[in-house]
Amino acid sequence: MRPVLVLPEDLVLHLEGHIALSGEPPLYLVSRPTLRAKLARRKARAVTGDPEDPTAYRRALGRGRGPLVVAAPAGRSARVASAVRAGLPDAAVLVVGDEHLHVPGAITVPLSAFGERVLQPELERAQERARVEKIRAHFEGAPRVLILMQDDPDPDAIASALALRTLLGRNRTGAPICSRNARMYSVGAR
């Protein structure tokens, strides 16, 4: 089942080659022959047609009934999704766009969902990575780093000390873990 993607044309060239749904590369429905030619040079399948014309979808899918992903520009999403429903009433349709858009028979995913579920976690991960690199850079030139815990450390303190030693890429010798009462904890592998 080859999926059909209907995307804003400036987005098509950025996503082409990076999307495979159901294991198959998608078929792009584009409105300009020049864009179809560009995609063909990149070995991507594309057909030319008006996204607001129901016959374009029947031509694109032929006898197949692959899923359709519609991410039309704002203001056109409802018309494009309606054309999909008219052209292929039994096709699975996913509309990515405006949060207030409701298309009967289609699943609508607001763009904010990508921000919340995809971009936000990745942004947080990038920030954490930057913090880790800053800590590593700070201790990079030191031959030894003493990791000092509070008196009578609890399991959380010991685990945090071990995590810091691992984060720094050190072993027992390069980063001993101690508490203020000068007991040396020999935890972790050498």
Short mmCIF file of C-alpha atoms in Angstrom, two decimals:
data_model
loop_
_atom_site.label_atom_id
_atom_site.label_comp_id
_atom_site.label_asym_id
_atom_site.label_seq_id
_atom_site.Cartn_x
_atom_site.Cartn_y
_atom_site.Cartn_z
CA MET A 1 0.00 0.00 0.00
CA ARG A 2 1.81 3.10 -1.24
CA PRO A 3 0.81 6.22 0.73
CA VAL A 4 0.05 9.47 -1.08
CA LEU A 5 1.35 12.71 0.43
CA VAL A 6 -0.24 16.08 -0.32
CA LEU A 7 2.07 18.69 1.19
CA PRO A 8 2.90 22.35 0.72
CA GLU A 9 5.31 22.42 -2.18
CA ASP A 10 8.14 24.07 -0.28
CA LEU A 11 7.96 21.20 2.23
CA VAL A 12 7.95 18.40 -0.34
CA LEU A 13 11.58 18.92 -1.37
CA HIS A 14 12.71 18.95 2.25
CA LEU A 15 10.90 15.76 3.21
CA GLU A 16 11.50 13.78 0.04
CA GLY A 17 13.79 10.85 0.72
CA HIS A 18 13.23 11.02 4.48
CA ILE A 19 9.74 9.53 4.70
CA ALA A 20 8.75 5.91 4.25
CA LEU A 21 5.32 4.94 5.51
CA SER A 22 4.29 1.28 5.69
CA GLY A 23 7.73 0.42 4.37
CA GLU A 24 7.13 2.00 0.97
CA PRO A 25 8.25 5.36 -0.34
CA PRO A 26 5.30 7.70 -0.81
CA LEU A 27 3.76 9.05 -3.97
CA TYR A 28 3.59 12.85 -3.99
CA LEU A 29 0.68 14.76 -5.50
CA VAL A 30 2.04 18.12 -6.65
CA SER A 31 0.39 20.90 -8.61
CA ARG A 32 3.37 22.02 -10.73
CA PRO A 33 5.04 19.90 -13.45
CA THR A 34 8.41 21.48 -12.62
CA LEU A 35 8.23 20.14 -9.07
CA ARG A 36 7.23 16.70 -10.38
CA ALA A 37 10.29 16.79 -12.64
CA LYS A 38 12.57 17.73 -9.71
CA LEU A 39 11.19 14.84 -7.67
CA ALA A 40 11.62 12.47 -10.63
CA ARG A 41 15.30 13.47 -10.88
CA ARG A 42 15.62 12.49 -7.21
CA LYS A 43 14.03 9.10 -8.00
CA ALA A 44 10.83 9.94 -6.13
CA ARG A 45 7.41 9.10 -7.52
CA ALA A 46 5.16 12.08 -8.11
CA VAL A 47 2.06 12.91 -10.13
CA THR A 48 0.79 16.30 -11.18
CA GLY A 49 -2.72 17.36 -10.31
CA ASP A 50 -4.83 19.95 -8.55
CA PRO A 51 -5.10 18.99 -4.84
CA GLU A 52 -8.63 20.42 -4.78
CA ASP A 53 -9.79 18.19 -7.66
CA PRO A 54 -11.21 14.76 -6.65
CA THR A 55 -10.13 13.17 -9.94
CA ALA A 56 -6.47 13.90 -9.13
CA TYR A 57 -6.66 11.43 -6.25
CA ARG A 58 -8.37 8.74 -8.30
CA ARG A 59 -5.59 9.13 -10.92
CA ALA A 60 -2.86 9.10 -8.26
CA LEU A 61 -4.02 5.94 -6.54
CA GLY A 62 -5.48 4.15 -9.52
CA ARG A 63 -7.09 0.97 -8.28
CA GLY A 64 -5.09 0.98 -5.03
CA ARG A 65 -6.41 2.34 -1.82
CA GLY A 66 -3.33 3.55 0.02
CA PRO A 67 -3.55 5.99 2.88
CA LEU A 68 -3.36 9.73 2.21
CA VAL A 69 -1.54 12.32 4.32
CA VAL A 70 -2.78 15.83 3.66
CA ALA A 71 -0.88 18.86 4.93
CA ALA A 72 -2.20 21.61 2.70
CA PRO A 73 -1.43 25.28 3.26
CA ALA A 74 -3.66 27.10 5.73
CA GLY A 75 -6.99 27.99 4.22
CA ARG A 76 -6.88 25.15 1.68
CA SER A 77 -6.86 22.15 4.05
CA ALA A 78 -10.64 21.84 4.23
CA ARG A 79 -11.06 22.05 0.44
CA VAL A 80 -8.23 19.58 -0.19
CA ALA A 81 -9.55 17.12 2.39
CA SER A 82 -13.06 17.43 0.95
CA ALA A 83 -11.68 16.67 -2.51
CA VAL A 84 -9.95 13.58 -1.12
CA ARG A 85 -13.20 12.40 0.51
CA ALA A 86 -15.12 13.02 -2.74
CA GLY A 87 -12.51 11.27 -4.90
CA LEU A 88 -11.76 8.38 -2.58
CA PRO A 89 -14.55 8.04 -0.03
CA ASP A 90 -13.19 4.79 1.47
CA ALA A 91 -9.49 5.82 1.71
CA ALA A 92 -7.74 6.34 5.04
CA VAL A 93 -7.03 10.07 5.36
CA LEU A 94 -4.82 11.89 7.85
CA VAL A 95 -5.04 15.69 7.80
CA VAL A 96 -2.18 17.60 9.40
CA GLY A 97 -3.03 21.22 10.00
CA ASP A 98 -5.24 23.66 11.77
CA GLU A 99 -6.44 22.61 15.20
CA HIS A 100 -9.98 23.79 14.44
CA LEU A 101 -10.30 21.85 11.19
CA HIS A 102 -12.78 18.99 11.20
CA VAL A 103 -13.02 16.78 8.13
CA PRO A 104 -15.71 14.07 8.24
CA GLY A 105 -14.19 10.61 7.84
CA ALA A 106 -10.61 11.81 8.35
CA ILE A 107 -8.27 11.88 11.30
CA THR A 108 -7.00 15.41 12.02
CA VAL A 109 -3.69 15.94 13.78
CA PRO A 110 -2.95 19.55 14.75
CA LEU A 111 0.52 20.89 14.04
CA SER A 112 0.85 21.65 17.74
CA ALA A 113 0.92 17.87 18.35
CA PHE A 114 4.23 17.70 16.48
CA GLY A 115 5.56 20.45 18.69
CA GLU A 116 4.44 18.71 21.86
CA ARG A 117 5.26 15.10 20.98
CA VAL A 118 8.22 15.41 18.60
CA LEU A 119 9.92 18.79 18.80
CA GLN A 120 9.64 19.48 22.55
CA PRO A 121 11.25 16.20 23.70
CA GLU A 122 14.02 16.58 21.13
CA LEU A 123 14.61 20.17 22.17
CA GLU A 124 14.88 19.09 25.82
CA ARG A 125 17.29 16.34 24.80
CA ALA A 126 19.44 18.86 22.93
CA GLN A 127 19.51 21.12 26.00
CA GLU A 128 20.53 18.21 28.23
CA ARG A 129 23.28 17.27 25.81
CA ALA A 130 24.61 20.85 25.88
CA ARG A 131 24.66 20.79 29.71
CA VAL A 132 26.50 17.45 29.73
CA GLU A 133 29.09 18.71 27.26
CA LYS A 134 29.62 21.81 29.41
CA ILE A 135 30.23 19.64 32.52
CA ARG A 136 32.59 17.34 30.60
CA ALA A 137 34.51 20.30 29.19
CA HIS A 138 34.89 21.79 32.67
CA PHE A 139 36.60 18.65 34.05
CA GLU A 140 38.36 17.57 30.85
CA GLY A 141 41.88 18.67 31.81
CA ALA A 142 41.78 17.40 35.40
CA PRO A 143 43.75 14.19 36.02
CA ARG A 144 41.46 13.31 38.97
CA VAL A 145 38.04 14.50 40.09
CA LEU A 146 36.80 13.97 43.63
CA ILE A 147 33.08 13.34 43.80
CA LEU A 148 32.00 14.32 47.30
CA MET A 149 28.69 13.24 48.80
CA GLN A 150 26.95 14.36 52.00
CA ASP A 151 27.59 12.64 55.34
CA ASP A 152 25.96 9.24 55.54
CA PRO A 153 24.86 9.21 51.87
CA ASP A 154 21.62 7.57 50.92
CA PRO A 155 21.20 5.31 47.86
CA ASP A 156 20.10 8.29 45.73
CA ALA A 157 23.32 10.15 46.52
CA ILE A 158 25.43 7.10 45.71
CA ALA A 159 23.55 6.54 42.45
CA SER A 160 23.96 10.22 41.52
CA ALA A 161 27.69 10.05 42.23
CA LEU A 162 28.01 6.96 40.05
CA ALA A 163 26.02 8.66 37.30
CA LEU A 164 28.30 11.69 37.43
CA ARG A 165 31.37 9.49 37.24
CA THR A 166 29.89 7.70 34.23
CA LEU A 167 28.95 10.99 32.62
CA LEU A 168 32.53 12.19 33.02
CA GLY A 169 33.83 8.95 31.51
CA ARG A 170 35.99 8.23 34.55
CA ASN A 171 36.72 5.13 36.62
CA ARG A 172 37.43 4.61 40.36
CA THR A 173 40.94 5.95 40.06
CA GLY A 174 40.08 8.98 37.95
CA ALA A 175 37.02 9.96 39.99
CA PRO A 176 36.88 8.54 43.52
CA ILE A 177 33.56 8.86 45.35
CA CYS A 178 33.82 10.00 48.98
CA SER A 179 31.75 11.46 51.78
CA ARG A 180 32.78 14.15 54.23
CA ASN A 181 33.64 11.70 56.98
CA ALA A 182 36.46 10.50 54.67
CA ARG A 183 35.17 7.00 54.06
CA MET A 184 36.01 5.87 50.57
CA TYR A 185 33.17 4.10 48.79
CA SER A 186 34.35 1.46 46.44
CA VAL A 187 31.37 1.16 44.18
CA GLY A 188 31.29 0.55 40.48
CA ALA A 189 33.61 -1.27 38.11
CA ARG A 190 37.25 -0.41 37.63
#
